[in-house]
């Protein structure tokens, strides 16, 4: 994705991760800023379905040719799905960071944590 | 001005003027006076090239090399014949003087050589992924231990007593920093006894052939280790792998080893290289440089250093190793040597060593005062026990121009008068016969002297 | 696209240069001829039971000697190298490799010496190692040296393990090691590998260690501070006395990364600055050829309080008793009860020691000091020439101070104004037959370009380099696309590194 984009319907974490909340579940991914800083993503090792994630803690690593970065959980919960497409096409994270480039889907353990996240405008201003 | 700098007085005047200072001393103005060394270094003054040559020659003359005696010393490094072709290639400026290939477009020579080397090591070890080399054998064993620790986070290692003493010791040095213990699996008739492998074991380490020259049966150990989720690290002597079932085929997870035997000099212990190969599952955890194939902007095939996110210059504190320098020139010597041997040649070479080793073992074990130390199959090295003090026997043999081998008692108190005898293609039948003759005589003399001393 | 580049072509480009040695293989070809079997042939199964043998021999190439020779000769011509051209790779000290060194290293008394040879029959080698130790100790200003570590990062590992042993011996258990944010990647990687936690210390606006940040982080859980001086920015750490005071004040050790030793030999010494442990890169300041990425060696020098923990074995000099009056005897000392143990097999990269020793004997005290003086002179001169050519307008020096043997430029203005990045500048330099400086290191400088000319380059070479950089910038102002698509005249053009990392192909199928 060539131009910066921060969709309004998402919530954002200061470590450049987003959350799309849908009932008691949420999908996570990294923002346009993060994928731009990383460069072309070459590898993402998904954590296992069933493992738990904790808000503000790293739950995986994402690699480009020249960098490796922790991926931080914006919210806490249990992983119910991982994006299998990324093992064959990790560059999807660069091409469509908010859509097909999602990383994991999580069943939230404490939905009230969403209050601590930023909206698109606040996040973009923080960059 | 030294031999290697060119800044004349005229140059310096111009340069200082361009910089805008009066003297070279001004360039060091930021260094606190208190720290300045205001006396010359306490070193001799520099010598002319011919004087340096003479001194190095004189030092060399005080060493007894494998050209000065017939040597059956092995124990990790071997007196092979290195073809002239290897020297002529590794002395080429284009291979000798560049740095690590960070700019791949102008380093295709070195990168392709790494790719070819990786392929050859992969073939020998039977594992799909090899790196471009690490420093040498024993530190490669420790590096493999680090990979296992990062992979499964468990708390101890089991290393066979048949693993090279230097490798076991190096692993212990590193493991101490990780808070991990290194327990030992004992030997029985020269072969590793299958240990009890608990779920706290991160990796089991074996050597093939082991330090006593014995060919190990790897499959039962691998099976037992994998049942509890431990990894298996096998330190291998690469030449015997031409004949032996490969570590990969036996299910080993990480194969490491000392590469000196492949086209590299003895050099009193280094530099050489360490081989390091793993299964696909461990590909992203392997330490060291790796060359990978790719395409350039015009679609041409080319090679680059790849999977660099494992490495220190990117991953820093989370790197799979701190290694920066590989042993590129030594690995190049390795692949040139392996190409020179070729697919058929390496088998012929190792079969030759196998036959001569069998012959040597028979001849020595037939000597009165020599008994087998173990009965396992061997390829190019074997151990016997002497019924006389081994160090004294060795001294007598040396006087006859034969170095009969390595005294095992230094590392294996249970084999107090053990002798480790190594063969390469340089050791002919005549030399083996002479070894037997000299050894027999030395033992007889020692025994009669001891008997005489007792009366 | 029309970009060409001036200067001579230095490589050959034939269509079949792309073949690997495996692709040249033809069944039946050979180079090796095995000696005749001169012992009675026993059946293979008797010597090596079938279940221990592999079914198929390893698929090594089948080629003749002329083919191997031509293959690697032609491959070599696809490499740029130091003997061929200027190689100002910052932090790597790409200085001339004297040709004498290959001659002496090849002497059979050195090259064909088995590492387990009886010390009484390796006195030349042991004396050489001992003398080298003495010389390195004098250069570092620390009395005790171990030659065992095989590379700089190996020496760093030794240093941190020695630190651990030192603290444990005093009954202390510390968990952290401090490294500056300018540190070479091997520093933090080493710290983790030694079982410690890395804590980063910031750099101030003068390019020195931020003393306030250091004071804040220096608590009694810190085992060590690892530092380079001059720093990786090429700047002398002017507050080093205070740094040493702070670190020793909390009982920690001060470790010197010797990568930048080329700036200070005979000028000042890390031991005098208060460092407890120093590592040397013999493949940097002491001319061991880089070999395309090794071998090297990383000996260490330590203070009295660290000496008991040095790796085993140590090369020592004993006064031989009963051998005639005061005749020295050189030996390997394994009796070291507090030693951290071994870091590798045998006693180290002796072949590298031979070359480094020859170098030190060739230059002597005055020569080594001259090395550092000219290294610093050349770096400052090159900086002045770049300034005179107007290059620093687009690539300003990151810290406005006297540099030492290297300097860092930032390509940020160039990226903004000329629309080309440091990477593009580097790739366009390849078309000019020059190896680029180090790029994107140190990490704290944006679009970094780290330039180290070394002392073995002539003034004319430095002038030429400054002109070439200026020309590339002028060209970029006209048409930034040229640098962005560079290189054009090298054996291959820009390579797809992302594809190589995504779908690794690491061997011939």
PDB file of N, CA and C in Angstrom, chain B residues 12 30 34 37 39 42 55 62-64 67 92-94 96 98 103 106 112 116 119 122-123 136 169 173 176 178 241 243 245 268-269 294 296-297 301 317 322 344 348 355 362 398 429, chain C residues 18-19 23 30 38 42 52 54 59 62 71-73 80 83 112-113 117 121 125 127 138 153 168 190 192-193 241 267 291-292 312 342 344-345 357 361 370 401 427 493-494 496 507-508:
ATOM      1  N   UNK B  12      51.715  15.437   3.584  1.00  0.00           N
ATOM      2  CA  UNK B  12      51.192  15.825   4.898  1.00  0.00           C
ATOM      3  C   UNK B  12      50.937  17.319   4.971  1.00  0.00           C
ATOM      4  N   UNK B  30      41.675  16.124  21.174  1.00  0.00           N
ATOM      5  CA  UNK B  30      40.566  15.790  22.067  1.00  0.00           C
ATOM      6  C   UNK B  30      40.930  14.746  23.107  1.00  0.00           C
ATOM      7  N   UNK B  34      46.398  13.469  30.034  1.00  0.00           N
ATOM      8  CA  UNK B  34      46.668  12.434  31.033  1.00  0.00           C
ATOM      9  C   UNK B  34      46.700  11.034  30.402  1.00  0.00           C
ATOM     10  N   UNK B  37      50.064   8.586  25.589  1.00  0.00           N
ATOM     11  CA  UNK B  37      51.277   7.816  25.823  1.00  0.00           C
ATOM     12  C   UNK B  37      52.436   8.670  25.341  1.00  0.00           C
ATOM     13  N   UNK B  39      55.601   8.210  25.548  1.00  0.00           N
ATOM     14  CA  UNK B  39      56.854   7.483  25.340  1.00  0.00           C
ATOM     15  C   UNK B  39      56.581   6.516  24.200  1.00  0.00           C
ATOM     16  N   UNK B  42      56.884   0.060  24.097  1.00  0.00           N
ATOM     17  CA  UNK B  42      58.062  -0.748  24.439  1.00  0.00           C
ATOM     18  C   UNK B  42      58.115  -1.980  23.540  1.00  0.00           C
ATOM     19  N   UNK B  55      63.579 -14.125  10.726  1.00  0.00           N
ATOM     20  CA  UNK B  55      63.113 -14.437  12.075  1.00  0.00           C
ATOM     21  C   UNK B  55      61.989 -15.470  12.037  1.00  0.00           C
ATOM     22  N   UNK B  62      62.298 -24.280  14.569  1.00  0.00           N
ATOM     23  CA  UNK B  62      62.266 -24.875  15.905  1.00  0.00           C
ATOM     24  C   UNK B  62      60.983 -25.643  16.165  1.00  0.00           C
ATOM     25  N   UNK B  63      60.209 -25.876  15.117  1.00  0.00           N
ATOM     26  CA  UNK B  63      58.987 -26.671  15.241  1.00  0.00           C
ATOM     27  C   UNK B  63      59.167 -27.976  14.481  1.00  0.00           C
ATOM     28  N   UNK B  64      58.738 -29.076  15.042  1.00  0.00           N
ATOM     29  CA  UNK B  64      58.791 -30.365  14.352  1.00  0.00           C
ATOM     30  C   UNK B  64      57.442 -30.575  13.662  1.00  0.00           C
ATOM     31  N   UNK B  67      56.370 -32.572   8.189  1.00  0.00           N
ATOM     32  CA  UNK B  67      57.387 -32.858   7.175  1.00  0.00           C
ATOM     33  C   UNK B  67      58.653 -33.376   7.839  1.00  0.00           C
ATOM     34  N   UNK B  92      44.488 -16.179  -4.368  1.00  0.00           N
ATOM     35  CA  UNK B  92      44.053 -15.147  -5.303  1.00  0.00           C
ATOM     36  C   UNK B  92      43.553 -13.940  -4.518  1.00  0.00           C
ATOM     37  N   UNK B  93      43.985 -12.757  -4.955  1.00  0.00           N
ATOM     38  CA  UNK B  93      43.594 -11.519  -4.272  1.00  0.00           C
ATOM     39  C   UNK B  93      42.088 -11.417  -4.096  1.00  0.00           C
ATOM     40  N   UNK B  94      41.364 -11.842  -5.156  1.00  0.00           N
ATOM     41  CA  UNK B  94      39.915 -11.640  -5.158  1.00  0.00           C
ATOM     42  C   UNK B  94      39.199 -12.485  -4.116  1.00  0.00           C
ATOM     43  N   UNK B  96      41.191 -13.647  -1.286  1.00  0.00           N
ATOM     44  CA  UNK B  96      41.940 -13.427  -0.050  1.00  0.00           C
ATOM     45  C   UNK B  96      41.623 -12.108   0.633  1.00  0.00           C
ATOM     46  N   UNK B  98      38.966  -9.461   0.041  1.00  0.00           N
ATOM     47  CA  UNK B  98      37.736  -8.702   0.290  1.00  0.00           C
ATOM     48  C   UNK B  98      37.144  -8.988   1.657  1.00  0.00           C
ATOM     49  N   UNK B 103      27.946  -6.139  -0.147  1.00  0.00           N
ATOM     50  CA  UNK B 103      27.468  -5.586  -1.417  1.00  0.00           C
ATOM     51  C   UNK B 103      27.475  -6.750  -2.407  1.00  0.00           C
ATOM     52  N   UNK B 106      28.964  -7.046  -6.208  1.00  0.00           N
ATOM     53  CA  UNK B 106      30.397  -7.159  -6.501  1.00  0.00           C
ATOM     54  C   UNK B 106      31.059  -8.256  -5.681  1.00  0.00           C
ATOM     55  N   UNK B 112      28.850 -17.167  -4.478  1.00  0.00           N
ATOM     56  CA  UNK B 112      28.598 -18.425  -5.173  1.00  0.00           C
ATOM     57  C   UNK B 112      29.440 -19.545  -4.575  1.00  0.00           C
ATOM     58  N   UNK B 116      28.059 -23.071  -3.128  1.00  0.00           N
ATOM     59  CA  UNK B 116      28.578 -24.378  -3.531  1.00  0.00           C
ATOM     60  C   UNK B 116      29.059 -25.154  -2.308  1.00  0.00           C
ATOM     61  N   UNK B 119      26.140 -26.508  -0.398  1.00  0.00           N
ATOM     62  CA  UNK B 119      25.590 -27.683  -1.074  1.00  0.00           C
ATOM     63  C   UNK B 119      26.402 -28.921  -0.726  1.00  0.00           C
ATOM     64  N   UNK B 122      25.801 -30.009   2.827  1.00  0.00           N
ATOM     65  CA  UNK B 122      24.472 -30.596   2.910  1.00  0.00           C
ATOM     66  C   UNK B 122      24.502 -32.041   2.400  1.00  0.00           C
ATOM     67  N   UNK B 123      25.220 -32.268   1.322  1.00  0.00           N
ATOM     68  CA  UNK B 123      25.349 -33.622   0.781  1.00  0.00           C
ATOM     69  C   UNK B 123      26.056 -34.550   1.760  1.00  0.00           C
ATOM     70  N   UNK B 136      35.163 -23.236  14.004  1.00  0.00           N
ATOM     71  CA  UNK B 136      35.834 -24.539  14.042  1.00  0.00           C
ATOM     72  C   UNK B 136      34.932 -25.528  14.775  1.00  0.00           C
ATOM     73  N   UNK B 169      34.337 -29.452  26.707  1.00  0.00           N
ATOM     74  CA  UNK B 169      34.756 -28.369  27.600  1.00  0.00           C
ATOM     75  C   UNK B 169      34.222 -27.020  27.121  1.00  0.00           C
ATOM     76  N   UNK B 173      31.771 -24.376  29.125  1.00  0.00           N
ATOM     77  CA  UNK B 173      32.089 -22.963  29.339  1.00  0.00           C
ATOM     78  C   UNK B 173      30.888 -22.088  28.987  1.00  0.00           C
ATOM     79  N   UNK B 176      27.530 -22.739  31.172  1.00  0.00           N
ATOM     80  CA  UNK B 176      27.553 -22.129  32.500  1.00  0.00           C
ATOM     81  C   UNK B 176      26.822 -20.789  32.492  1.00  0.00           C
ATOM     82  N   UNK B 178      24.436 -20.002  30.583  1.00  0.00           N
ATOM     83  CA  UNK B 178      22.998 -20.178  30.358  1.00  0.00           C
ATOM     84  C   UNK B 178      22.345 -20.873  31.552  1.00  0.00           C
ATOM     85  N   UNK B 241      32.161 -39.337   6.357  1.00  0.00           N
ATOM     86  CA  UNK B 241      30.764 -39.265   5.919  1.00  0.00           C
ATOM     87  C   UNK B 241      30.596 -39.690   4.460  1.00  0.00           C
ATOM     88  N   UNK B 243      31.402 -42.480   3.420  1.00  0.00           N
ATOM     89  CA  UNK B 243      30.980 -43.876   3.507  1.00  0.00           C
ATOM     90  C   UNK B 243      29.867 -44.116   4.515  1.00  0.00           C
ATOM     91  N   UNK B 245      26.597 -43.789   6.980  1.00  0.00           N
ATOM     92  CA  UNK B 245      25.222 -43.312   6.899  1.00  0.00           C
ATOM     93  C   UNK B 245      25.221 -41.887   7.441  1.00  0.00           C
ATOM     94  N   UNK B 268      49.032 -25.508  13.407  1.00  0.00           N
ATOM     95  CA  UNK B 268      49.086 -25.572  14.876  1.00  0.00           C
ATOM     96  C   UNK B 268      47.695 -25.341  15.479  1.00  0.00           C
ATOM     97  N   UNK B 269      46.637 -25.734  14.777  1.00  0.00           N
ATOM     98  CA  UNK B 269      45.311 -25.705  15.371  1.00  0.00           C
ATOM     99  C   UNK B 269      44.341 -24.705  14.781  1.00  0.00           C
ATOM    100  N   UNK B 294      18.974 -16.065  -5.744  1.00  0.00           N
ATOM    101  CA  UNK B 294      17.884 -15.156  -6.088  1.00  0.00           C
ATOM    102  C   UNK B 294      18.095 -14.647  -7.515  1.00  0.00           C
ATOM    103  N   UNK B 296      18.485 -11.047 -10.143  1.00  0.00           N
ATOM    104  CA  UNK B 296      18.743  -9.606 -10.115  1.00  0.00           C
ATOM    105  C   UNK B 296      17.672  -8.869 -10.936  1.00  0.00           C
ATOM    106  N   UNK B 297      17.873  -7.543 -11.064  1.00  0.00           N
ATOM    107  CA  UNK B 297      16.869  -6.710 -11.734  1.00  0.00           C
ATOM    108  C   UNK B 297      16.646  -7.111 -13.190  1.00  0.00           C
ATOM    109  N   UNK B 301      20.489 -15.006 -12.514  1.00  0.00           N
ATOM    110  CA  UNK B 301      20.667 -15.653 -11.225  1.00  0.00           C
ATOM    111  C   UNK B 301      21.819 -14.993 -10.485  1.00  0.00           C
ATOM    112  N   UNK B 317      20.410  -8.222  20.281  1.00  0.00           N
ATOM    113  CA  UNK B 317      20.388  -9.076  21.485  1.00  0.00           C
ATOM    114  C   UNK B 317      19.551 -10.334  21.322  1.00  0.00           C
ATOM    115  N   UNK B 322      26.293 -14.617  18.232  1.00  0.00           N
ATOM    116  CA  UNK B 322      26.932 -13.310  18.064  1.00  0.00           C
ATOM    117  C   UNK B 322      27.915 -13.314  16.894  1.00  0.00           C
ATOM    118  N   UNK B 344      33.433 -39.640  -6.863  1.00  0.00           N
ATOM    119  CA  UNK B 344      34.073 -40.960  -6.793  1.00  0.00           C
ATOM    120  C   UNK B 344      35.338 -40.916  -5.947  1.00  0.00           C
ATOM    121  N   UNK B 348      36.864 -43.233  -2.860  1.00  0.00           N
ATOM    122  CA  UNK B 348      38.138 -43.956  -2.986  1.00  0.00           C
ATOM    123  C   UNK B 348      39.105 -43.571  -1.880  1.00  0.00           C
ATOM    124  N   UNK B 355      40.934 -49.163   4.662  1.00  0.00           N
ATOM    125  CA  UNK B 355      41.737 -50.378   4.502  1.00  0.00           C
ATOM    126  C   UNK B 355      43.050 -50.254   5.264  1.00  0.00           C
ATOM    127  N   UNK B 362      45.298 -54.071  12.938  1.00  0.00           N
ATOM    128  CA  UNK B 362      45.705 -55.485  13.073  1.00  0.00           C
ATOM    129  C   UNK B 362      47.175 -55.587  13.446  1.00  0.00           C
ATOM    130  N   UNK B 398      59.495 -41.284  19.054  1.00  0.00           N
ATOM    131  CA  UNK B 398      59.882 -39.998  18.471  1.00  0.00           C
ATOM    132  C   UNK B 398      61.352 -40.004  18.084  1.00  0.00           C
ATOM    133  N   UNK B 429      51.779 -48.094   3.620  1.00  0.00           N
ATOM    134  CA  UNK B 429      51.992 -49.383   4.288  1.00  0.00           C
ATOM    135  C   UNK B 429      53.373 -49.437   4.919  1.00  0.00           C
TER     136      UNK B 429
ATOM    137  N   UNK C  18      27.754 -18.125 -14.862  1.00  0.00           N
ATOM    138  CA  UNK C  18      26.726 -18.304 -13.860  1.00  0.00           C
ATOM    139  C   UNK C  18      26.600 -19.748 -13.404  1.00  0.00           C
ATOM    140  N   UNK C  19      27.255 -20.672 -14.076  1.00  0.00           N
ATOM    141  CA  UNK C  19      27.107 -22.063 -13.669  1.00  0.00           C
ATOM    142  C   UNK C  19      27.801 -22.328 -12.348  1.00  0.00           C
ATOM    143  N   UNK C  23      26.883 -27.773 -11.622  1.00  0.00           N
ATOM    144  CA  UNK C  23      26.300 -27.765 -12.958  1.00  0.00           C
ATOM    145  C   UNK C  23      27.343 -28.079 -14.026  1.00  0.00           C
ATOM    146  N   UNK C  30      37.249 -36.544 -13.168  1.00  0.00           N
ATOM    147  CA  UNK C  30      37.889 -36.540 -11.859  1.00  0.00           C
ATOM    148  C   UNK C  30      39.136 -35.692 -11.868  1.00  0.00           C
ATOM    149  N   UNK C  38      48.028 -50.429  -0.965  1.00  0.00           N
ATOM    150  CA  UNK C  38      49.259 -51.194  -0.726  1.00  0.00           C
ATOM    151  C   UNK C  38      49.138 -52.142   0.461  1.00  0.00           C
ATOM    152  N   UNK C  42      40.583 -56.023   2.432  1.00  0.00           N
ATOM    153  CA  UNK C  42      39.593 -56.802   3.174  1.00  0.00           C
ATOM    154  C   UNK C  42      38.200 -56.420   2.683  1.00  0.00           C
ATOM    155  N   UNK C  52      25.893 -49.561   8.797  1.00  0.00           N
ATOM    156  CA  UNK C  52      26.514 -48.289   9.170  1.00  0.00           C
ATOM    157  C   UNK C  52      26.838 -47.438   7.940  1.00  0.00           C
ATOM    158  N   UNK C  54      26.277 -45.597   4.120  1.00  0.00           N
ATOM    159  CA  UNK C  54      25.238 -44.928   3.351  1.00  0.00           C
ATOM    160  C   UNK C  54      25.043 -45.670   2.046  1.00  0.00           C
ATOM    161  N   UNK C  59      26.641 -36.525  -3.355  1.00  0.00           N
ATOM    162  CA  UNK C  59      26.692 -36.051  -4.743  1.00  0.00           C
ATOM    163  C   UNK C  59      27.597 -34.830  -4.854  1.00  0.00           C
ATOM    164  N   UNK C  62      31.730 -33.910 -10.264  1.00  0.00           N
ATOM    165  CA  UNK C  62      32.720 -34.734 -10.957  1.00  0.00           C
ATOM    166  C   UNK C  62      33.317 -33.851 -12.042  1.00  0.00           C
ATOM    167  N   UNK C  71      36.975 -22.619 -13.228  1.00  0.00           N
ATOM    168  CA  UNK C  71      35.730 -22.226 -12.555  1.00  0.00           C
ATOM    169  C   UNK C  71      36.009 -21.229 -11.435  1.00  0.00           C
ATOM    170  N   UNK C  72      36.953 -21.564 -10.554  1.00  0.00           N
ATOM    171  CA  UNK C  72      37.182 -20.670  -9.415  1.00  0.00           C
ATOM    172  C   UNK C  72      37.961 -19.432  -9.799  1.00  0.00           C
ATOM    173  N   UNK C  73      38.795 -19.560 -10.838  1.00  0.00           N
ATOM    174  CA  UNK C  73      39.460 -18.352 -11.326  1.00  0.00           C
ATOM    175  C   UNK C  73      38.442 -17.364 -11.865  1.00  0.00           C
ATOM    176  N   UNK C  80      34.930  -7.970  -6.189  1.00  0.00           N
ATOM    177  CA  UNK C  80      35.773  -6.804  -5.983  1.00  0.00           C
ATOM    178  C   UNK C  80      36.612  -7.085  -4.748  1.00  0.00           C
ATOM    179  N   UNK C  83      42.897  -5.676  -2.907  1.00  0.00           N
ATOM    180  CA  UNK C  83      44.107  -5.560  -3.727  1.00  0.00           C
ATOM    181  C   UNK C  83      43.810  -4.809  -5.015  1.00  0.00           C
ATOM    182  N   UNK C 112      52.520 -26.733   8.789  1.00  0.00           N
ATOM    183  CA  UNK C 112      52.310 -28.176   8.903  1.00  0.00           C
ATOM    184  C   UNK C 112      52.581 -28.680  10.316  1.00  0.00           C
ATOM    185  N   UNK C 113      52.366 -27.834  11.270  1.00  0.00           N
ATOM    186  CA  UNK C 113      52.585 -28.187  12.670  1.00  0.00           C
ATOM    187  C   UNK C 113      51.268 -28.657  13.279  1.00  0.00           C
ATOM    188  N   UNK C 117      51.182 -31.429  18.847  1.00  0.00           N
ATOM    189  CA  UNK C 117      52.618 -31.709  18.908  1.00  0.00           C
ATOM    190  C   UNK C 117      53.104 -31.379  20.315  1.00  0.00           C
ATOM    191  N   UNK C 121      58.588 -29.751  21.162  1.00  0.00           N
ATOM    192  CA  UNK C 121      58.886 -29.772  19.734  1.00  0.00           C
ATOM    193  C   UNK C 121      58.100 -28.726  18.965  1.00  0.00           C
ATOM    194  N   UNK C 125      56.682 -22.103  17.658  1.00  0.00           N
ATOM    195  CA  UNK C 125      55.290 -21.659  17.651  1.00  0.00           C
ATOM    196  C   UNK C 125      54.901 -21.045  18.986  1.00  0.00           C
ATOM    197  N   UNK C 127      56.866 -19.793  21.255  1.00  0.00           N
ATOM    198  CA  UNK C 127      57.551 -18.518  21.475  1.00  0.00           C
ATOM    199  C   UNK C 127      56.895 -17.404  20.658  1.00  0.00           C
ATOM    200  N   UNK C 138      51.462  -4.696  25.454  1.00  0.00           N
ATOM    201  CA  UNK C 138      52.070  -3.359  25.458  1.00  0.00           C
ATOM    202  C   UNK C 138      51.184  -2.371  24.700  1.00  0.00           C
ATOM    203  N   UNK C 153      33.962 -11.066  17.807  1.00  0.00           N
ATOM    204  CA  UNK C 153      32.782 -11.381  18.619  1.00  0.00           C
ATOM    205  C   UNK C 153      33.079 -12.530  19.590  1.00  0.00           C
ATOM    206  N   UNK C 168      31.285 -13.888  40.069  1.00  0.00           N
ATOM    207  CA  UNK C 168      30.926 -15.110  40.809  1.00  0.00           C
ATOM    208  C   UNK C 168      31.983 -15.442  41.848  1.00  0.00           C
ATOM    209  N   UNK C 190      26.302 -10.801  21.946  1.00  0.00           N
ATOM    210  CA  UNK C 190      27.220 -11.482  22.859  1.00  0.00           C
ATOM    211  C   UNK C 190      26.670 -11.495  24.275  1.00  0.00           C
ATOM    212  N   UNK C 192      23.624 -11.476  25.396  1.00  0.00           N
ATOM    213  CA  UNK C 192      22.561 -12.476  25.554  1.00  0.00           C
ATOM    214  C   UNK C 192      23.139 -13.881  25.530  1.00  0.00           C
ATOM    215  N   UNK C 193      24.091 -14.102  24.632  1.00  0.00           N
ATOM    216  CA  UNK C 193      24.677 -15.435  24.516  1.00  0.00           C
ATOM    217  C   UNK C 193      25.427 -15.819  25.784  1.00  0.00           C
ATOM    218  N   UNK C 241      37.332   9.063  31.322  1.00  0.00           N
ATOM    219  CA  UNK C 241      37.754   8.983  32.732  1.00  0.00           C
ATOM    220  C   UNK C 241      36.543   8.890  33.651  1.00  0.00           C
ATOM    221  N   UNK C 267      49.391   5.999  20.607  1.00  0.00           N
ATOM    222  CA  UNK C 267      48.902   7.339  20.948  1.00  0.00           C
ATOM    223  C   UNK C 267      48.358   7.335  22.368  1.00  0.00           C
ATOM    224  N   UNK C 291      39.685 -12.427   3.768  1.00  0.00           N
ATOM    225  CA  UNK C 291      39.287 -13.727   3.221  1.00  0.00           C
ATOM    226  C   UNK C 291      37.861 -13.819   2.718  1.00  0.00           C
ATOM    227  N   UNK C 292      37.211 -12.679   2.495  1.00  0.00           N
ATOM    228  CA  UNK C 292      35.822 -12.723   2.051  1.00  0.00           C
ATOM    229  C   UNK C 292      34.866 -12.990   3.189  1.00  0.00           C
ATOM    230  N   UNK C 312      41.665 -21.508  29.204  1.00  0.00           N
ATOM    231  CA  UNK C 312      42.733 -22.484  29.304  1.00  0.00           C
ATOM    232  C   UNK C 312      42.816 -23.183  27.970  1.00  0.00           C
ATOM    233  N   UNK C 342      37.576 -23.619  28.199  1.00  0.00           N
ATOM    234  CA  UNK C 342      37.903 -23.445  26.788  1.00  0.00           C
ATOM    235  C   UNK C 342      36.815 -22.698  26.061  1.00  0.00           C
ATOM    236  N   UNK C 344      37.225 -22.920  22.533  1.00  0.00           N
ATOM    237  CA  UNK C 344      37.378 -23.562  21.219  1.00  0.00           C
ATOM    238  C   UNK C 344      38.410 -24.659  21.370  1.00  0.00           C
ATOM    239  N   UNK C 345      38.629 -25.378  20.264  1.00  0.00           N
ATOM    240  CA  UNK C 345      39.623 -26.436  20.299  1.00  0.00           C
ATOM    241  C   UNK C 345      41.035 -25.883  20.220  1.00  0.00           C
ATOM    242  N   UNK C 357      52.132 -11.269  13.859  1.00  0.00           N
ATOM    243  CA  UNK C 357      53.455 -11.123  14.471  1.00  0.00           C
ATOM    244  C   UNK C 357      54.438 -10.541  13.457  1.00  0.00           C
ATOM    245  N   UNK C 361      56.493  -7.023  13.888  1.00  0.00           N
ATOM    246  CA  UNK C 361      57.959  -7.001  13.770  1.00  0.00           C
ATOM    247  C   UNK C 361      58.397  -6.097  12.628  1.00  0.00           C
ATOM    248  N   UNK C 370      52.858   5.414  13.667  1.00  0.00           N
ATOM    249  CA  UNK C 370      52.643   6.076  12.385  1.00  0.00           C
ATOM    250  C   UNK C 370      51.349   5.592  11.724  1.00  0.00           C
ATOM    251  N   UNK C 401      32.734  17.432  14.916  1.00  0.00           N
ATOM    252  CA  UNK C 401      33.939  17.374  15.746  1.00  0.00           C
ATOM    253  C   UNK C 401      35.060  16.841  14.889  1.00  0.00           C
ATOM    254  N   UNK C 427      25.219   1.937  -4.218  1.00  0.00           N
ATOM    255  CA  UNK C 427      25.119   1.109  -5.430  1.00  0.00           C
ATOM    256  C   UNK C 427      25.717   1.824  -6.639  1.00  0.00           C
ATOM    257  N   UNK C 493      23.126  -7.083 -11.321  1.00  0.00           N
ATOM    258  CA  UNK C 493      22.550  -5.816 -10.866  1.00  0.00           C
ATOM    259  C   UNK C 493      21.873  -6.047  -9.528  1.00  0.00           C
ATOM    260  N   UNK C 494      21.096  -5.066  -9.079  1.00  0.00           N
ATOM    261  CA  UNK C 494      20.519  -5.200  -7.747  1.00  0.00           C
ATOM    262  C   UNK C 494      19.744  -6.494  -7.634  1.00  0.00           C
ATOM    263  N   UNK C 496      17.265  -9.325  -5.650  1.00  0.00           N
ATOM    264  CA  UNK C 496      16.026  -9.364  -4.885  1.00  0.00           C
ATOM    265  C   UNK C 496      16.261 -10.087  -3.557  1.00  0.00           C
ATOM    266  N   UNK C 507      20.925 -24.217  -1.308  1.00  0.00           N
ATOM    267  CA  UNK C 507      21.839 -25.195  -1.899  1.00  0.00           C
ATOM    268  C   UNK C 507      21.333 -25.566  -3.276  1.00  0.00           C
ATOM    269  N   UNK C 508      22.240 -26.167  -4.036  1.00  0.00           N
ATOM    270  CA  UNK C 508      21.865 -26.699  -5.326  1.00  0.00           C
ATOM    271  C   UNK C 508      20.864 -27.822  -5.079  1.00  0.00           C
TER     272      UNK C 508
END
